[in-house]
mmCIF file of C-alpha atoms in Angstrom:
data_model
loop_
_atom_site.group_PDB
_atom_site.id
_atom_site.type_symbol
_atom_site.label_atom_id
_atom_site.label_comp_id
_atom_site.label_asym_id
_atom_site.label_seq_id
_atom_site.Cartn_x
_atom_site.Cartn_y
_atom_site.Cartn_z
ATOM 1 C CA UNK A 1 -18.091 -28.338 -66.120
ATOM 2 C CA UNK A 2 -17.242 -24.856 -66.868
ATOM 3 C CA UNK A 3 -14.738 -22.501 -65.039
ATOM 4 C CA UNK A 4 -15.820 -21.353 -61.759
ATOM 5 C CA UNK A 5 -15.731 -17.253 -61.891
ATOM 6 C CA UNK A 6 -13.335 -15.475 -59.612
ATOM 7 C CA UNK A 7 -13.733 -16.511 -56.004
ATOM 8 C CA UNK A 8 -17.414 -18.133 -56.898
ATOM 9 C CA UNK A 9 -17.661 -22.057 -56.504
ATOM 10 C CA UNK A 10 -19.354 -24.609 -58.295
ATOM 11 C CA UNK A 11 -21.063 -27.003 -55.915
ATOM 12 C CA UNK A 12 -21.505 -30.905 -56.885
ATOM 13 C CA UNK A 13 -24.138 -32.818 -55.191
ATOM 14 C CA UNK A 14 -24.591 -37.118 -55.532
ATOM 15 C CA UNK A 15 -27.212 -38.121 -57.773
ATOM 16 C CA UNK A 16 -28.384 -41.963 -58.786
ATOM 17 C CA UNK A 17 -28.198 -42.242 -62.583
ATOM 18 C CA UNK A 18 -28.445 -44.972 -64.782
ATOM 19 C CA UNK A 19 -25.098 -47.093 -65.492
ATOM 20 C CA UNK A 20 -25.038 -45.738 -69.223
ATOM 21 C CA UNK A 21 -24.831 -42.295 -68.103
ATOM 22 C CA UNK A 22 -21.576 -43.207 -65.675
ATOM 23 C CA UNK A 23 -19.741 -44.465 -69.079
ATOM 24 C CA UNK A 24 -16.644 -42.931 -70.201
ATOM 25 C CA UNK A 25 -18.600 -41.825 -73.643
ATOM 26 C CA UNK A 26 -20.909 -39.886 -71.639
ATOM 27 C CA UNK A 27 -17.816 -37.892 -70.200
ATOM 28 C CA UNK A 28 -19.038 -38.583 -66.329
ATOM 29 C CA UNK A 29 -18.445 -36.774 -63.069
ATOM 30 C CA UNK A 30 -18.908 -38.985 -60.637
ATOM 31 C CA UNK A 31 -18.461 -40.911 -57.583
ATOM 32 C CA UNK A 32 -17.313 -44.884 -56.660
ATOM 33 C CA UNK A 33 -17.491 -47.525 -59.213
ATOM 34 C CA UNK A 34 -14.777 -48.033 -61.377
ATOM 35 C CA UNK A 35 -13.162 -45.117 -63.117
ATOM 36 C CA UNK A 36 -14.847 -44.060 -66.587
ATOM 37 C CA UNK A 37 -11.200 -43.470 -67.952
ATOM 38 C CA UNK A 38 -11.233 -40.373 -70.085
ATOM 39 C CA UNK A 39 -8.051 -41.637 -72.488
ATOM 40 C CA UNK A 40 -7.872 -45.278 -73.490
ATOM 41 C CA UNK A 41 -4.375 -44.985 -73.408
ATOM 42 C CA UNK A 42 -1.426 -44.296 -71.268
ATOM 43 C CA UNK A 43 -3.101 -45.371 -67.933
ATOM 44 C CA UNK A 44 -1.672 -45.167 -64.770
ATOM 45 C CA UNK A 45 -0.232 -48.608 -64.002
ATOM 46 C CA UNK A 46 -0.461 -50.466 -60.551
ATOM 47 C CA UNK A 47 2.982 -48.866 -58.770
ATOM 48 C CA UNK A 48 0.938 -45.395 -59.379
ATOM 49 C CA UNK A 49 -2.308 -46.367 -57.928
ATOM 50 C CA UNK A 50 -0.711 -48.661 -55.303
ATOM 51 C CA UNK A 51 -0.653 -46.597 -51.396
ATOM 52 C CA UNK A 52 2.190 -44.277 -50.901
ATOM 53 C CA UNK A 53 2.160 -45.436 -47.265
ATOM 54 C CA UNK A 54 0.931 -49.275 -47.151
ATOM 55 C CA UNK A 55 1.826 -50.516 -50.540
ATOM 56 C CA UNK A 56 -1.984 -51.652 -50.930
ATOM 57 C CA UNK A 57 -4.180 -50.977 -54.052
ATOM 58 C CA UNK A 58 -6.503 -47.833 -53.949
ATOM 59 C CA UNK A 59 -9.656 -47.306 -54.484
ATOM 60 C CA UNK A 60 -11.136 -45.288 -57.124
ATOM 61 C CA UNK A 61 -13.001 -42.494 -55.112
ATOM 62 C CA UNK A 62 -14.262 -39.971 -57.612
ATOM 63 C CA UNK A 63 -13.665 -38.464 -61.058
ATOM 64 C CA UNK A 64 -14.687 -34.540 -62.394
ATOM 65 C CA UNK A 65 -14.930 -33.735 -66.059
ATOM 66 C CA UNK A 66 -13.114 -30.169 -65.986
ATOM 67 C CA UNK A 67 -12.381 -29.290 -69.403
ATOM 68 C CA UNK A 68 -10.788 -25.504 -70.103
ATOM 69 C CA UNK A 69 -12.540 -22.991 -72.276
ATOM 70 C CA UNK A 70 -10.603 -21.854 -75.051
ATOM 71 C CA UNK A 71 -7.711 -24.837 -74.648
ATOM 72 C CA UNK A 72 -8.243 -26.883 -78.021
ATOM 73 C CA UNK A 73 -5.799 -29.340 -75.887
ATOM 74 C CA UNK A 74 -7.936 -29.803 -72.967
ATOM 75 C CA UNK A 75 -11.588 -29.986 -74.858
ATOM 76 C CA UNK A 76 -12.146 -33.359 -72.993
ATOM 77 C CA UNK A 77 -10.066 -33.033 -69.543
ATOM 78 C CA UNK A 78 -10.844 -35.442 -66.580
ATOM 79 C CA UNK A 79 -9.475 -35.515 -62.796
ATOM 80 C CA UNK A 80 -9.278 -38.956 -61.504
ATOM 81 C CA UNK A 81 -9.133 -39.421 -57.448
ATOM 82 C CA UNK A 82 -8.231 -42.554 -55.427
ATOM 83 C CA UNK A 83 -7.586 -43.027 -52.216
ATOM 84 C CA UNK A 84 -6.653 -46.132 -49.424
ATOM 85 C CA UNK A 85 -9.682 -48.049 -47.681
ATOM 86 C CA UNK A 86 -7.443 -51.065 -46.589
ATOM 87 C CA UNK A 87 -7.435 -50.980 -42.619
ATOM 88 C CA UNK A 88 -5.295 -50.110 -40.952
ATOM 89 C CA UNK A 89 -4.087 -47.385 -42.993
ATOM 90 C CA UNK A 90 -7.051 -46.374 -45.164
ATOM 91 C CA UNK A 91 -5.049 -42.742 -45.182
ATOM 92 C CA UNK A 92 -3.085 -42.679 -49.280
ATOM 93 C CA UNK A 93 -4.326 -40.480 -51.760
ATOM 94 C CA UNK A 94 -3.566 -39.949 -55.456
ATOM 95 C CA UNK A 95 -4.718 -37.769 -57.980
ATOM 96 C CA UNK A 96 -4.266 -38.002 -61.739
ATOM 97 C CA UNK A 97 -5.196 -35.456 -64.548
ATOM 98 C CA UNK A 98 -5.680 -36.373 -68.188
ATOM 99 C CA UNK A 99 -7.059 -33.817 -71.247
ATOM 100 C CA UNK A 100 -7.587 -34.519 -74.727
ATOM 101 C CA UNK A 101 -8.321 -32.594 -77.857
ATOM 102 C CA UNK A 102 -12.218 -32.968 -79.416
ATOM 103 C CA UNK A 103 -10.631 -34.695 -82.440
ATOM 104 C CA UNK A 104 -8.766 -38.105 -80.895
ATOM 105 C CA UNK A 105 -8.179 -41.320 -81.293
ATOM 106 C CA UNK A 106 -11.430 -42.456 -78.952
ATOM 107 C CA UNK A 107 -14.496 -40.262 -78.771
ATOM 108 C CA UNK A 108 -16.879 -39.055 -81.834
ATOM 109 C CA UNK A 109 -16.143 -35.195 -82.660
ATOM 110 C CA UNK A 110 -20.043 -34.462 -81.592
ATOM 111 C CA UNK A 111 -21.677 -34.722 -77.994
ATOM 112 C CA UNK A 112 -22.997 -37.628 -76.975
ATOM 113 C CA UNK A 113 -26.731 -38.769 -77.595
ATOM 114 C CA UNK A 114 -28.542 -37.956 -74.166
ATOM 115 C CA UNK A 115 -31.246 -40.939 -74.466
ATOM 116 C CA UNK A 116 -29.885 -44.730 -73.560
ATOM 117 C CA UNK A 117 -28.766 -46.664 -75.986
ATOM 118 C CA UNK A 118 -30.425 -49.247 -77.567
ATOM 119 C CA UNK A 119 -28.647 -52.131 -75.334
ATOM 120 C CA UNK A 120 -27.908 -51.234 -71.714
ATOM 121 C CA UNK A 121 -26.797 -54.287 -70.506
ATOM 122 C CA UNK A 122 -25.068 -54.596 -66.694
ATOM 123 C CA UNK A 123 -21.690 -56.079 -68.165
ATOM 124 C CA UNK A 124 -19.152 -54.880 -67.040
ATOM 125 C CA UNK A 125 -16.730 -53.708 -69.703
ATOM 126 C CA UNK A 126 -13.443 -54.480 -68.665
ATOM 127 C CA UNK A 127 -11.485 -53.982 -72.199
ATOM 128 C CA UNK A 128 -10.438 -50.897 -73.442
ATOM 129 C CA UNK A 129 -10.545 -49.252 -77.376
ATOM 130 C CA UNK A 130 -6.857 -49.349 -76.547
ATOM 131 C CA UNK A 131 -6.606 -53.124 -75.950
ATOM 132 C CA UNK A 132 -5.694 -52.537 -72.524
ATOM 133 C CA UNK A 133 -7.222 -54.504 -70.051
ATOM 134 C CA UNK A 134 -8.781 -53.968 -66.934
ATOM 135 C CA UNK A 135 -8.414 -55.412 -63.089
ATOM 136 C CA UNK A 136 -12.189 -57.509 -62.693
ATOM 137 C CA UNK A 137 -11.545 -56.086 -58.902
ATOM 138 C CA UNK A 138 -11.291 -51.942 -59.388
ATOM 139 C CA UNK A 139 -11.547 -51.641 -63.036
ATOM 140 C CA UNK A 140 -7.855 -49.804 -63.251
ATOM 141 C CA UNK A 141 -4.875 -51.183 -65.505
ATOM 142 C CA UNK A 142 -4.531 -54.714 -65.171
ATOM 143 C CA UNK A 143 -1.411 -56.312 -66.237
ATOM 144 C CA UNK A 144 -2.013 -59.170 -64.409
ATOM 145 C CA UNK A 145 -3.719 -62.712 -65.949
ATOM 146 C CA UNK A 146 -4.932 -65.731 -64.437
ATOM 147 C CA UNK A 147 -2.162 -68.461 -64.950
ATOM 148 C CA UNK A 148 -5.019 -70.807 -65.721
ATOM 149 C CA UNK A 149 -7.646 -68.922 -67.970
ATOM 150 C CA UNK A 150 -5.533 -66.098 -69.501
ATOM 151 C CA UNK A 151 -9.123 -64.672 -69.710
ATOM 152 C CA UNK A 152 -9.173 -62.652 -66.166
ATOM 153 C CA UNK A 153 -6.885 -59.489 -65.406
ATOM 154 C CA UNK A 154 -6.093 -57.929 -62.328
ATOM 155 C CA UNK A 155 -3.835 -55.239 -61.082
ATOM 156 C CA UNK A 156 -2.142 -57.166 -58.355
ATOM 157 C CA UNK A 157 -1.520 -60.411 -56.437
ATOM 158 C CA UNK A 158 -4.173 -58.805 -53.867
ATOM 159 C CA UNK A 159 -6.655 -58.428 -56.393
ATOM 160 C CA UNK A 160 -6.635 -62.045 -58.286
ATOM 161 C CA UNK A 161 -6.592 -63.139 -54.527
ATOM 162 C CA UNK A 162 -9.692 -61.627 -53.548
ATOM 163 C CA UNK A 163 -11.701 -62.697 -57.123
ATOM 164 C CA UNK A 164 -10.366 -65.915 -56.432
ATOM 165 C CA UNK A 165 -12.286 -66.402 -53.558
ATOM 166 C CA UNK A 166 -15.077 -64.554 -54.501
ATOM 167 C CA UNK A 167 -15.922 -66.988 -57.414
ATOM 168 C CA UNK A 168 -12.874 -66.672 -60.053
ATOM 169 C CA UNK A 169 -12.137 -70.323 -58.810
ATOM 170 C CA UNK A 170 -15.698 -71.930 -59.903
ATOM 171 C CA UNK A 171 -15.872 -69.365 -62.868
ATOM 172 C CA UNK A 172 -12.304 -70.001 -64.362
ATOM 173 C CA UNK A 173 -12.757 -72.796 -66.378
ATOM 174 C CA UNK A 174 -16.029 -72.385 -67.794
ATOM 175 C CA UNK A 175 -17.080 -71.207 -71.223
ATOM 176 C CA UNK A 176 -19.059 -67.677 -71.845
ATOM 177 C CA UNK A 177 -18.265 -64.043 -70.960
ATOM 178 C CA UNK A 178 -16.006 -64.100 -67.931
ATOM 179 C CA UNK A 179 -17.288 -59.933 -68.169
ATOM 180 C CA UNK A 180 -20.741 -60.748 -66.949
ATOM 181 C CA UNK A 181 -20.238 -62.670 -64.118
ATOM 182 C CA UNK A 182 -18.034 -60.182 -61.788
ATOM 183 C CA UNK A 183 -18.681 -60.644 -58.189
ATOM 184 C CA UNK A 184 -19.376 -58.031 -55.470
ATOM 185 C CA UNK A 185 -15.785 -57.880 -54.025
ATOM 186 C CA UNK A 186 -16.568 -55.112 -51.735
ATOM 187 C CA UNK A 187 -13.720 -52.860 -52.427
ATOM 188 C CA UNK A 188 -15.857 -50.574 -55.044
ATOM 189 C CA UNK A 189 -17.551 -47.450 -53.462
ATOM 190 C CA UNK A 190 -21.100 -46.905 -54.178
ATOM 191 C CA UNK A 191 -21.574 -45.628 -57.824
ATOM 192 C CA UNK A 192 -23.327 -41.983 -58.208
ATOM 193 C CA UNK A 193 -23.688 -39.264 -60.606
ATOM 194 C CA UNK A 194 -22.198 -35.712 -59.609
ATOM 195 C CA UNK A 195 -24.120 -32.843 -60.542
ATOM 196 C CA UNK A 196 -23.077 -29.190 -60.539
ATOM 197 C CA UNK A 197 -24.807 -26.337 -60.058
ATOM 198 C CA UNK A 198 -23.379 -22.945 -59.519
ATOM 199 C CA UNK A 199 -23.448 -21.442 -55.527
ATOM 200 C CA UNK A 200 -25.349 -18.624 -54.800
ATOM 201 C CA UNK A 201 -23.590 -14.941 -54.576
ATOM 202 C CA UNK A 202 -25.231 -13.878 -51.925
ATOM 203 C CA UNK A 203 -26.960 -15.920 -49.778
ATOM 204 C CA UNK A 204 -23.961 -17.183 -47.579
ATOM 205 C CA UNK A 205 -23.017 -13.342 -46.877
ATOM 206 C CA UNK A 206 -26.332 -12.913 -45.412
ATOM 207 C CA UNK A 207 -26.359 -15.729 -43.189
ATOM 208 C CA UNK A 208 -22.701 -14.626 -42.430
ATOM 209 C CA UNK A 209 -24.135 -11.302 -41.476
ATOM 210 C CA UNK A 210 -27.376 -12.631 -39.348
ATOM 211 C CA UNK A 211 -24.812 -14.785 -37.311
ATOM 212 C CA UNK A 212 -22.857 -11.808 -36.973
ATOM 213 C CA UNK A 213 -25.640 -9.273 -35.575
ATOM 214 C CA UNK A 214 -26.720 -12.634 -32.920
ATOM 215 C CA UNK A 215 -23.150 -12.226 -31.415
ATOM 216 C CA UNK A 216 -23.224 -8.582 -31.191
ATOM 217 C CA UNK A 217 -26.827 -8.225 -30.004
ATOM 218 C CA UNK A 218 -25.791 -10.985 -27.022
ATOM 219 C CA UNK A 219 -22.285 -9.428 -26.234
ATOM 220 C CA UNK A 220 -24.477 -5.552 -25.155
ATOM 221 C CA UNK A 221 -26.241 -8.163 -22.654
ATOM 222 C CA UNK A 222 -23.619 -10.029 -21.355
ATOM 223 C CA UNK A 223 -22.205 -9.652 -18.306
ATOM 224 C CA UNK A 224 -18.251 -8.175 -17.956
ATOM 225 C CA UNK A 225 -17.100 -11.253 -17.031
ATOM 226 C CA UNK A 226 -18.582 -13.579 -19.396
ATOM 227 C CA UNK A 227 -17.271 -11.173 -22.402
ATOM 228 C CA UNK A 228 -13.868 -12.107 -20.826
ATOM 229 C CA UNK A 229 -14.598 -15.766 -20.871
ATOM 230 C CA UNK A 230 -16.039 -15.556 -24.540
ATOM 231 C CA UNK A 231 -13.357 -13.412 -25.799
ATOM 232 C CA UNK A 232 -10.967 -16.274 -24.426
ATOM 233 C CA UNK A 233 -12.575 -19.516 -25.788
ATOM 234 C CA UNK A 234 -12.938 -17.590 -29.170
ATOM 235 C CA UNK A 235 -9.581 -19.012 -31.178
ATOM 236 C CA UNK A 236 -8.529 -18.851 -34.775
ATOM 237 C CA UNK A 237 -9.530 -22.473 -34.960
ATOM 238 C CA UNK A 238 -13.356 -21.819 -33.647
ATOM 239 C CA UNK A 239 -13.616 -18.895 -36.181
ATOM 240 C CA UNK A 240 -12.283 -21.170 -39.361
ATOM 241 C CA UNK A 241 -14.415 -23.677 -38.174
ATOM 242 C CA UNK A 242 -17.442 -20.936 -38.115
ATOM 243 C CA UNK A 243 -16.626 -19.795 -41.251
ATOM 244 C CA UNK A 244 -16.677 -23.193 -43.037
ATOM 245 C CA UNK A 245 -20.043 -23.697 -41.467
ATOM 246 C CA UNK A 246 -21.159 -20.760 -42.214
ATOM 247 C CA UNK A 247 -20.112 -21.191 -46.107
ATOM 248 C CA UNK A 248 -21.679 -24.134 -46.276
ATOM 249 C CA UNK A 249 -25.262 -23.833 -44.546
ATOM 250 C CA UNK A 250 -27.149 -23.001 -47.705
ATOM 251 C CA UNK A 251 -26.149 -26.135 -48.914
ATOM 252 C CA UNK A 252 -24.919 -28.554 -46.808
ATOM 253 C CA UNK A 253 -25.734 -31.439 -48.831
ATOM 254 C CA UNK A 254 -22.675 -30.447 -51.200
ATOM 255 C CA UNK A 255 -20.275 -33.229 -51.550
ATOM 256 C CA UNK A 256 -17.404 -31.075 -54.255
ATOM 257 C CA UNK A 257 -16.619 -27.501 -54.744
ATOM 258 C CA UNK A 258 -14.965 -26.603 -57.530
ATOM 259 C CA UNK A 259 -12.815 -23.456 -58.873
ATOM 260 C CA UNK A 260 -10.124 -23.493 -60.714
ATOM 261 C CA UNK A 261 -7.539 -20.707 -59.075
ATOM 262 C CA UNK A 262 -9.747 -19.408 -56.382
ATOM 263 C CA UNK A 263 -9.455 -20.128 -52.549
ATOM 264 C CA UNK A 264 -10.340 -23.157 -50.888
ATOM 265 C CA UNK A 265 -12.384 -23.568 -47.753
ATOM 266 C CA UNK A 266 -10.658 -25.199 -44.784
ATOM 267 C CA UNK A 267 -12.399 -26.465 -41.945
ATOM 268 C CA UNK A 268 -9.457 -26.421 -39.665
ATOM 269 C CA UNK A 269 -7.112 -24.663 -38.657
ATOM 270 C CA UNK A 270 -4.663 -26.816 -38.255
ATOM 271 C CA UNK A 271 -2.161 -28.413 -41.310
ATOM 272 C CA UNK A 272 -3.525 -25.706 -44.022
ATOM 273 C CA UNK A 273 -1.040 -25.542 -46.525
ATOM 274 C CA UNK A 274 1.951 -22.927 -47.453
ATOM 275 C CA UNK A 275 2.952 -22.030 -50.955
ATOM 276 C CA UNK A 276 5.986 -23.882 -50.296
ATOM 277 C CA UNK A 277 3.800 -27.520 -49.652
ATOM 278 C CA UNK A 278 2.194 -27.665 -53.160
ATOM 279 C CA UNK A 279 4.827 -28.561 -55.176
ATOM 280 C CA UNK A 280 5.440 -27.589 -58.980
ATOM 281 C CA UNK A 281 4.010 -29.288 -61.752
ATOM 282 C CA UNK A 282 7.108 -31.694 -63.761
ATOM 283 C CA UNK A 283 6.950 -29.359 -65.978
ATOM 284 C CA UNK A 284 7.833 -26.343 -64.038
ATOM 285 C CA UNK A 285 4.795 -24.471 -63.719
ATOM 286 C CA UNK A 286 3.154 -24.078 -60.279
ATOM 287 C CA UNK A 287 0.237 -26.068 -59.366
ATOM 288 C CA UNK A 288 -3.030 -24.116 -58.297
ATOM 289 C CA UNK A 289 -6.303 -25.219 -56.340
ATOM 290 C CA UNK A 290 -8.624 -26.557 -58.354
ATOM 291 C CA UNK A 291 -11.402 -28.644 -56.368
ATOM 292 C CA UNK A 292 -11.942 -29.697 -52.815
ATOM 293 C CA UNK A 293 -14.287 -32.708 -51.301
ATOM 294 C CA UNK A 294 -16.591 -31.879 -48.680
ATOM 295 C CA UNK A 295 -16.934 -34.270 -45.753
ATOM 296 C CA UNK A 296 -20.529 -35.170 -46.280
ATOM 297 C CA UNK A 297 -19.130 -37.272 -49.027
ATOM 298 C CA UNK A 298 -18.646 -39.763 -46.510
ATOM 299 C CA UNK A 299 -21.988 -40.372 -45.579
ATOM 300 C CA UNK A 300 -22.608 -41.921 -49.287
ATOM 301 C CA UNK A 301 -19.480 -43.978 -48.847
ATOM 302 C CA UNK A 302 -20.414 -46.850 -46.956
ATOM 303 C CA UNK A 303 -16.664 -47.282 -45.762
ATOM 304 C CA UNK A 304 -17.130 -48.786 -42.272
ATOM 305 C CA UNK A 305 -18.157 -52.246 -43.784
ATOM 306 C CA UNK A 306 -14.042 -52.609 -43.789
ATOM 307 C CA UNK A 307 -13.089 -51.773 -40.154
ATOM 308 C CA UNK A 308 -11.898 -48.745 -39.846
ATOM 309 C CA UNK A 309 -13.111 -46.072 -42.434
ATOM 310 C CA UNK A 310 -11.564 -43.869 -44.670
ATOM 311 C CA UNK A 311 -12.453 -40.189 -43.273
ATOM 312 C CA UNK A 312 -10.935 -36.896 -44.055
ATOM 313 C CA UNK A 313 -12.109 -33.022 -43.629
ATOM 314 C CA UNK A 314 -11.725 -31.707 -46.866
ATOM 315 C CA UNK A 315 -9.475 -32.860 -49.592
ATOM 316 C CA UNK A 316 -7.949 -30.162 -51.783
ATOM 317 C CA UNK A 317 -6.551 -31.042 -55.366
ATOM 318 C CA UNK A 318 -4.008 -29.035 -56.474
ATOM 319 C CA UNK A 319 -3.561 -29.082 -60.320
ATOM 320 C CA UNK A 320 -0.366 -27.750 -62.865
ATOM 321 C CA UNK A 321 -1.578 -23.675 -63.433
ATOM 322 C CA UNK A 322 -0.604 -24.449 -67.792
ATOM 323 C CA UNK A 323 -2.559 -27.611 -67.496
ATOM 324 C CA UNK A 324 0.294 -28.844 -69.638
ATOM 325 C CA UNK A 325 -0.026 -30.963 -72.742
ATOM 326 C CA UNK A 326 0.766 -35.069 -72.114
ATOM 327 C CA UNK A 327 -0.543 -36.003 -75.505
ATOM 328 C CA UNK A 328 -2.434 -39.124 -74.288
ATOM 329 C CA UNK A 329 -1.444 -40.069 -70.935
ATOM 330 C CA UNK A 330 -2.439 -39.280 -67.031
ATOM 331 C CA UNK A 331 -0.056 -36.947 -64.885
ATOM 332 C CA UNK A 332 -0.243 -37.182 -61.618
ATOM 333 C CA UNK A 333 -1.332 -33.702 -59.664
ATOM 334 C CA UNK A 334 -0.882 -33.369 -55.634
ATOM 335 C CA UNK A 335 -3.926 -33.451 -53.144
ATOM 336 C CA UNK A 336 -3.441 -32.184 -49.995
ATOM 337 C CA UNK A 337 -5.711 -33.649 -46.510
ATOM 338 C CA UNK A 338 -6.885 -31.857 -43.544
ATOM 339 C CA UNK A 339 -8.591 -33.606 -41.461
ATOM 340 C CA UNK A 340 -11.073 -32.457 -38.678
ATOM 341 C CA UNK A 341 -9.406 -31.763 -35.299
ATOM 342 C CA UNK A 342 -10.905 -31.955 -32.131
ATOM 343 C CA UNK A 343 -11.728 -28.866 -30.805
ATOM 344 C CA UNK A 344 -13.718 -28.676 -34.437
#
């Protein structure tokens, strides 16, 4: 993905694709599944990914590949978000950044081959170039082994729980690939491609501009009184609201919009951000917007199969302005949740 111009977004849209094009060689944007980790190496661990607010596990929600033009550092550069779907909370979020130079310890120097390889087998690969291993559950660092087996992994007591049941328990002391026999657990979101394609200049002025010319031509008709009634109802809050809706009509099958340093859109407004909310990056730069997820994201979600859903209005990450150097590891950034209100 290249660097949105100024004040122009890049919109991403779900797509199916075929599992090998979700894998971390391919470099992936994408949605649900487990996370196609862009460095084998210095992975988040479970207190990072575990809920700020219930302690639970989160779910891997989406990942953007976002490297920076002209930073040798950040040739390869991926965004990883998660977020809480355990009821009754289903409200943490986490972000986590991670960049690495085109020569490194995990990824050929050339692009990947765009035609499948030769074996595309539905294992799931749960063992890292690293050595690291991987929860069976949500596919993020698992520390965690099966007293019994030493084969399975996990990320937490909840996790080996839940495969337990699901069919660790008949599974565990058989021979073969413990990799290819990974149940459904239900706690993955549904896997898709994200595809980007740049927005149009000019089209959302114009619809802008026809709603607009509506409103005036129906204000010279209206009665006195009802100008007074309209000019009352009309509120900040309507007119964001209009706005977003307006922005997004030519495509409102967008799911991601992405610029680095240009404005988000808010649907609310209600709980938009200061300066003074976003804090700094650790290394004392200041963090700027960098991508936001749409709503409509949710209808690919499937999240009501747990009770109550995960649901947000937009989600804004907010990422360090230097993009500063970690060498191998994952930073965490700040992401930042309106939600819709009610008079929306």
């Amino acid at each position: 993905m290249a660097s949105a111009s100024v004040g122009l977004a890049e919109l991403g849209f779900v797509e199916a694709a075929p599992a090998w094009r979700l894998r971390s060689e391919q470099f992936p944007s994408k949605v649900g599944g487990r996370p196609a980790w862009l460095g084998a190496a210095g992975l988040p661990g479970p207190a990072g990914l575990a809920c700020a607010l219930c302690g639970r596990p989160l779910a891997f929600l989406l990942q953007l590949y976002a490297p920076l033009p002209g930073r040798a550092d950040a040739f390869h550069r991926g965004l990883f978000l998660f977020c809480c779907r355990t009821p009754p909370c289903c409200a943490g979020l986490r972000v986590f950044r991670n960049q690495l130079p085109r020569r490194n310890d995990f990824y050929a120097y050339e692009p990947p081959s765009e035609d499948p390889p030769p074996e595309t087998g539905e294992s799931v690969c749960l063992q890292l170039e690293s050595g690291a291993h991987l929860c069976r559950v949500c596919g993020c660092l698992g520390p965690k082994t099966c007293s019994r087996c030493h084969k399975a992994h996990y990320c937490s007591k909840e996790h080996q729980t839940l495969d337990w049941r699901l069919g660790h328990k008949q599974a565990c002391t058989q021979e073969g690939d413990l990799d290819s026999t990974v149940p459904d657990h239900s706690f993955l979101f549904p896997e898709f491609e994200i595809v980007i394609e740049t927005e149009d200049e000019i089209m959302p002025e114009v619809v802008e501009k026809d709603d607009e010319s509506e409103i005036i031509g129906s204000m010279g008709e209206a009665p006195e009184e009802e100008l007074d009634s309209m000019a009352k109802h009309e509120s900040r809050e309507d007119r964001i609201f209009q706005k977003f809706k307006t922005k997004i009509s030519c495509e409102p099958e967008q799911i991601l919009r992405y610029g680095r340093g240009i404005a988000p859109i808010w649907i609310s407004g209600e709980n938009i951000p200061q300066e003074k909310d976003i804090p700094d990056c650790p290394c004392g730069a200041k963090r700027i917007f960098e991508f936001q997820v749409m709503p409509h994201l949710l209808n690919y979600l499937k999240a009501d199969r747990l009770g109550r859903s995960v649901d947000w209005g937009v989600l804004a990450v907010f990422t360090c302005a230097e993009s500063c150097g970690l060498g191998t590891g994952y930073t965490e950034e700040f992401v930042w949740k309106q939600d819709i209100t009610d008079t929306a």
